Amino acid sequence: EIPTAGYASFDKLHVALEYVKSVKPPMVIKANGLAEGKGVVVAQTQVDAERAVRKMLENRAFGEAGTIVVIEEYLQGEEASFIAMVDGTNILPLASSQDHKTRDDGDKGPNTGGMGAICPVNILTTDELLEVKNHMDKVVKKLNYKGVLYAGLMKTKDKVYFLEFNCRFGDPEAQVILNLLDSNLLDIMNDCIEGNDLTVKWKNSYAATVVLSHVDYPIKKLKEVVNISYTNDFDNSVKIYNSNVIEAGQYQYTNGGRVLSMVSIDKTLQIALENIYNNIHKIQYKGVYYRRDIGCNNILEK
Ligand code: GLY
């Protein structure tokens, strides 16, 4: 009963390839298991789709995660992340946020684990939020699930679809959501376990995060490490979270992937983003890469 994209799943290469030929691109190819955020390919052509299917089912690029491949209808729209704390029965929605999943500006390039996020956002209307919550209620009650429930959503011109569920905070969404929390997270977790009333307070601010990756992400990691340098002092409007940073004494290195993130919290989203983009050049390493348009759509709409 959960609205998702139309899909079919395959474990046999020749059947999957036949199916690809019958579908008008674009289409979405997904590995059925965990693939570090890289198991989703939005194939714009049949050649790309065939390549993705072969990579998963023939070359086993994602190991066990790719023994079943899901081929989904492509949904065009705006993505939103709906993350809630749940106690087995009730749902406490956290502030809504938006990740930026593709690697390049203008929502182009390959899918990644996430290149930046903003919070709060008002992509969904009150009615749509209620509808999403009602669907999540069904999942929670059916599974008697307690913990964090993350729904990745796509709002198309027709309706809101569920792209995925995760049992964790999103990354980079957690970096913005938790920075706006004005309640004690541990208390909320305990309330979920013990079935107490779930409540949360929020700071009256906006948060943004921009991920610094290596230019080869998400295609490959580096064979050797590169040195990370900080050319200047940051002003105190930003903070840094490390992802793939290797510390050795006073030096820091990385072998690529998503390396670190720069986060800012301020009274408007625009100021938070300006803080980040005014400081981000102060971090340098060979192959440093980041999107330059995180949150732009949201600001331009206003
Ligand atoms: N940002 C997407 C995820 O954590 O799955």
Coordinates of C-alpha atoms and ligand atoms in Angstrom, one line a residue:
E1 CA 0.0 0.0 0.0
I2 CA 3.0 2.3 0.0
P3 CA 3.3 4.4 -3.2
T4 CA 6.5 3.5 -5.0
A5 CA 7.8 3.7 -8.5
G6 CA 6.7 0.8 -10.8
Y7 CA 9.4 -1.9 -10.7
A8 CA 10.5 -5.4 -11.6
S9 CA 13.3 -7.4 -10.0
F10 CA 15.7 -9.9 -11.6
D11 CA 18.4 -12.4 -10.6
K12 CA 19.1 -13.7 -14.1
L13 CA 21.2 -11.6 -16.4
H14 CA 19.6 -12.5 -19.7
V15 CA 16.0 -11.9 -18.4
A16 CA 17.1 -8.5 -17.0
L17 CA 18.7 -7.5 -20.3
E18 CA 15.6 -8.5 -22.2
Y19 CA 13.5 -6.4 -19.9
V20 CA 15.8 -3.4 -20.3
K21 CA 15.2 -3.6 -24.1
S22 CA 11.5 -3.3 -23.5
V23 CA 11.6 -0.2 -21.3
K24 CA 11.8 3.4 -22.6
P25 CA 14.7 5.2 -20.8
P26 CA 15.3 6.8 -18.5
M27 CA 15.1 4.0 -16.0
V28 CA 16.6 3.3 -12.6
I29 CA 18.8 0.3 -11.9
K30 CA 19.3 -0.7 -8.2
A31 CA 21.3 -3.3 -6.5
N32 CA 19.1 -5.0 -4.0
G33 CA 21.5 -4.7 -1.0
L34 CA 23.8 -2.2 0.7
A35 CA 26.3 -0.6 -1.7
E36 CA 27.6 2.4 0.2
G37 CA 25.1 4.7 -1.6
K38 CA 26.5 3.7 -5.0
G39 CA 24.1 1.0 -5.9
V40 CA 21.6 3.2 -7.8
V41 CA 22.1 4.2 -11.4
V42 CA 19.8 6.5 -13.2
A43 CA 20.3 5.3 -16.7
Q44 CA 19.5 7.8 -19.4
T45 CA 19.9 5.3 -22.3
Q46 CA 19.5 1.6 -22.8
V47 CA 23.3 1.3 -23.2
D48 CA 23.8 2.8 -19.7
A49 CA 21.0 0.6 -18.3
E50 CA 22.6 -2.5 -19.8
R51 CA 26.0 -1.5 -18.5
A52 CA 24.6 -1.1 -15.0
V53 CA 22.8 -4.4 -15.0
R54 CA 25.9 -6.2 -16.2
K55 CA 28.0 -4.5 -13.6
M56 CA 25.7 -5.8 -10.9
L57 CA 24.6 -9.2 -12.1
E58 CA 27.6 -10.2 -14.3
N59 CA 30.6 -8.5 -12.7
R60 CA 29.2 -8.6 -9.2
A61 CA 30.5 -5.1 -8.6
F62 CA 28.6 -4.9 -5.3
G63 CA 29.1 -8.6 -4.3
E64 CA 26.0 -10.1 -2.6
A65 CA 24.3 -6.7 -2.7
G66 CA 24.0 -7.1 -6.4
T67 CA 22.7 -10.6 -6.8
I68 CA 19.2 -9.2 -7.4
V69 CA 18.7 -6.1 -9.5
V70 CA 15.6 -3.9 -9.3
I71 CA 14.7 -2.0 -12.4
E72 CA 12.4 0.9 -11.6
E73 CA 10.4 3.5 -13.4
Y74 CA 12.2 6.9 -13.3
L75 CA 10.4 9.5 -11.2
Q76 CA 11.0 13.1 -12.0
G77 CA 10.5 15.6 -9.2
E78 CA 11.9 17.1 -6.1
E79 CA 13.5 14.8 -3.4
A80 CA 12.9 15.2 0.3
S81 CA 14.0 13.3 3.3
F82 CA 11.4 12.5 6.0
I83 CA 13.1 11.3 9.2
A84 CA 11.2 10.3 12.3
M85 CA 11.8 8.8 15.7
V86 CA 9.4 6.0 16.4
D87 CA 8.4 4.0 19.5
G88 CA 6.7 1.0 17.9
T89 CA 3.4 2.8 17.6
N90 CA 3.8 6.6 17.3
I91 CA 5.9 8.7 15.0
L92 CA 7.7 11.9 15.9
P93 CA 8.7 13.6 12.6
L94 CA 12.0 15.4 12.8
A95 CA 12.5 18.7 10.8
S96 CA 12.2 18.0 7.1
S97 CA 15.4 18.2 5.1
Q98 CA 16.7 17.9 1.6
D99 CA 19.7 15.9 0.4
H100 CA 21.4 16.5 -3.0
K101 CA 22.0 13.0 -4.3
T102 CA 23.7 13.6 -7.6
R103 CA 27.4 14.5 -7.8
D104 CA 27.2 17.6 -10.0
D105 CA 25.6 21.0 -10.1
G106 CA 22.1 21.1 -11.6
D107 CA 21.3 17.6 -10.3
K108 CA 23.5 16.1 -12.9
G109 CA 26.1 13.3 -12.8
P110 CA 26.0 9.9 -11.0
N111 CA 24.1 9.2 -7.9
T112 CA 26.1 9.4 -4.6
G113 CA 25.5 8.9 -0.9
G114 CA 24.7 12.7 -0.8
M115 CA 26.6 15.9 -1.6
G116 CA 24.9 18.4 0.7
A117 CA 21.8 19.0 2.7
I118 CA 19.6 21.8 4.0
C119 CA 17.1 22.0 6.8
P120 CA 14.3 22.8 7.3
V121 CA 12.6 22.8 3.9
N122 CA 9.0 23.0 3.0
I123 CA 8.8 20.9 -0.1
L124 CA 5.8 18.9 1.1
T125 CA 2.5 20.5 1.9
T126 CA 0.8 19.9 5.2
D127 CA -1.6 17.4 3.5
E128 CA 1.3 15.6 1.9
L129 CA 3.2 15.4 5.2
L130 CA 0.2 13.9 6.8
E131 CA -0.2 11.3 4.0
V132 CA 3.5 10.4 4.4
K133 CA 3.1 10.0 8.1
N134 CA 0.1 7.8 7.7
H135 CA 2.1 5.5 5.4
M136 CA 4.9 5.4 7.9
D137 CA 2.5 4.6 10.7
K138 CA 1.4 1.5 8.9
V139 CA 5.0 0.3 8.5
V140 CA 5.9 1.1 12.2
K141 CA 2.8 -0.7 13.5
K142 CA 3.2 -3.7 11.3
L143 CA 6.9 -4.2 12.4
N144 CA 6.5 -2.8 15.9
Y145 CA 9.6 -0.9 14.9
K146 CA 11.4 1.4 17.4
G147 CA 14.2 3.7 16.4
V148 CA 14.9 6.0 13.5
L149 CA 12.9 5.6 10.4
Y150 CA 14.0 7.5 7.3
A151 CA 11.9 7.8 4.2
G152 CA 13.5 9.0 1.0
L153 CA 10.7 10.7 -1.0
M154 CA 10.2 12.0 -4.5
K155 CA 7.5 14.6 -5.1
T156 CA 6.5 14.5 -8.7
K157 CA 3.8 16.7 -10.3
D158 CA 1.2 14.0 -9.5
K159 CA 2.0 12.8 -6.0
V160 CA 4.6 11.8 -3.4
Y161 CA 6.4 8.5 -3.9
F162 CA 8.6 6.6 -1.4
L163 CA 12.0 5.8 -2.9
E164 CA 13.5 4.0 0.1
F165 CA 13.3 3.4 3.8
N166 CA 16.4 3.4 6.0
C167 CA 16.7 2.5 9.7
R168 CA 19.2 5.3 10.4
F169 CA 19.7 9.0 10.2
G170 CA 20.6 10.1 6.7
D171 CA 24.1 11.3 5.9
P172 CA 24.4 14.2 5.2
E173 CA 20.9 15.0 6.5
A174 CA 21.8 14.1 10.1
Q175 CA 24.4 16.9 10.0
V176 CA 21.8 19.5 9.5
I177 CA 18.8 18.0 11.4
L178 CA 20.7 17.3 14.6
N179 CA 22.3 20.7 14.6
L180 CA 18.9 22.3 14.8
L181 CA 17.7 20.0 17.6
D182 CA 17.0 21.9 20.8
S183 CA 16.1 18.8 22.8
N184 CA 18.3 16.1 24.2
L185 CA 18.6 13.3 21.6
L186 CA 19.3 10.7 24.2
D187 CA 16.1 11.6 26.0
I188 CA 14.1 11.2 22.8
M189 CA 15.8 7.8 22.2
N190 CA 14.9 6.7 25.7
D191 CA 11.3 7.9 25.2
C192 CA 11.1 5.7 22.1
I193 CA 12.3 2.7 24.0
E194 CA 10.1 3.2 27.0
G195 CA 7.0 4.4 25.1
N196 CA 6.8 7.8 26.8
D197 CA 5.3 10.8 25.0
L198 CA 7.5 11.9 22.1
T199 CA 8.2 15.6 21.9
V200 CA 11.0 17.7 20.4
K201 CA 12.0 21.3 20.4
W202 CA 13.8 23.0 17.5
K203 CA 16.1 26.0 17.3
N204 CA 14.7 28.9 15.3
S205 CA 17.5 28.6 12.7
Y206 CA 18.4 27.1 9.4
A207 CA 21.3 24.6 8.7
A208 CA 23.2 23.7 5.6
T209 CA 26.0 21.3 4.9
V210 CA 28.2 20.9 1.8
V211 CA 30.2 17.7 1.3
L212 CA 33.8 17.9 0.1
S213 CA 34.6 14.8 -1.9
H214 CA 37.3 13.7 -4.2
V215 CA 36.8 14.4 -7.9
D216 CA 36.9 10.6 -8.6
Y217 CA 33.9 10.0 -6.2
P218 CA 31.8 7.9 -6.6
I219 CA 33.6 6.1 -9.4
K220 CA 36.8 5.1 -7.5
K221 CA 38.9 5.6 -4.4
L222 CA 42.5 6.7 -4.7
K223 CA 45.3 4.1 -4.5
E224 CA 47.4 6.5 -2.4
V225 CA 46.5 9.1 0.1
V226 CA 46.7 12.9 -0.5
N227 CA 47.4 15.5 2.1
I228 CA 44.6 17.8 3.4
S229 CA 45.6 21.3 4.2
Y230 CA 43.7 24.2 5.7
T231 CA 45.0 27.4 4.1
N232 CA 43.4 29.8 6.5
D233 CA 41.6 29.9 9.8
F234 CA 37.9 29.4 9.4
D235 CA 35.6 31.9 10.9
N236 CA 33.4 30.5 13.6
S237 CA 30.2 30.4 11.4
V238 CA 31.2 27.0 10.1
K239 CA 32.2 23.6 11.5
I240 CA 33.8 20.6 9.9
Y241 CA 32.8 17.0 10.2
N242 CA 35.3 14.4 9.0
S243 CA 34.1 11.4 6.9
N244 CA 37.1 9.9 5.2
V245 CA 40.0 11.6 6.9
I246 CA 43.0 9.8 8.2
E247 CA 44.8 11.5 11.0
A248 CA 48.5 11.0 11.6
G249 CA 49.8 13.4 14.3
Q250 CA 49.2 16.9 13.2
Y251 CA 48.7 15.8 9.5
Q252 CA 45.5 14.8 7.8
Y253 CA 45.1 12.7 4.7
T254 CA 42.4 11.1 2.6
N255 CA 42.2 8.4 0.0
G256 CA 39.1 10.0 -1.6
G257 CA 35.4 9.3 -1.5
R258 CA 33.4 11.7 0.6
V259 CA 36.2 13.4 2.6
L260 CA 34.5 15.9 5.0
S261 CA 31.6 18.3 5.2
M262 CA 31.3 21.9 6.1
V263 CA 28.2 22.8 8.2
S264 CA 26.7 26.2 9.1
I265 CA 23.7 27.2 11.2
D266 CA 22.3 30.7 10.9
K267 CA 19.2 32.7 10.9
T268 CA 18.4 32.2 7.2
L269 CA 19.3 29.4 4.8
Q270 CA 21.0 32.0 2.5
I271 CA 23.3 33.2 5.3
A272 CA 24.2 29.6 6.3
L273 CA 25.1 28.8 2.7
E274 CA 27.1 32.0 2.3
N275 CA 29.1 31.1 5.4
I276 CA 30.0 27.8 3.9
Y277 CA 30.8 29.0 0.4
N278 CA 32.9 31.9 1.9
N279 CA 35.0 29.3 3.8
I280 CA 35.1 26.2 1.7
H281 CA 38.1 27.2 -0.4
K282 CA 40.2 27.2 2.8
I283 CA 40.3 23.4 2.7
Q284 CA 42.6 22.1 0.0
Y285 CA 43.7 18.7 -1.2
K286 CA 44.5 17.3 -4.6
G287 CA 41.2 16.5 -6.3
V288 CA 39.0 18.5 -4.0
Y289 CA 35.4 18.6 -5.3
Y290 CA 32.1 20.0 -4.1
R291 CA 28.8 21.1 -5.5
R292 CA 28.4 24.8 -5.8
D293 CA 24.6 24.9 -5.9
I294 CA 23.6 23.2 -2.6
G295 CA 20.3 24.8 -1.5
C296 CA 20.1 27.1 -4.5
N297 CA 16.8 25.9 -5.7
N298 CA 15.3 26.5 -2.3
I299 CA 16.6 30.0 -2.0
L300 CA 15.7 31.0 -5.6
E301 CA 12.1 29.8 -5.0
K302 CA 11.7 32.2 -2.1
Ligands
GLY1 N1 21.5 10.8 2.3 C1 21.0 9.6 1.9 C2 21.2 8.5 2.9 O1 21.8 8.7 3.9 O2 20.8 7.4 2.6

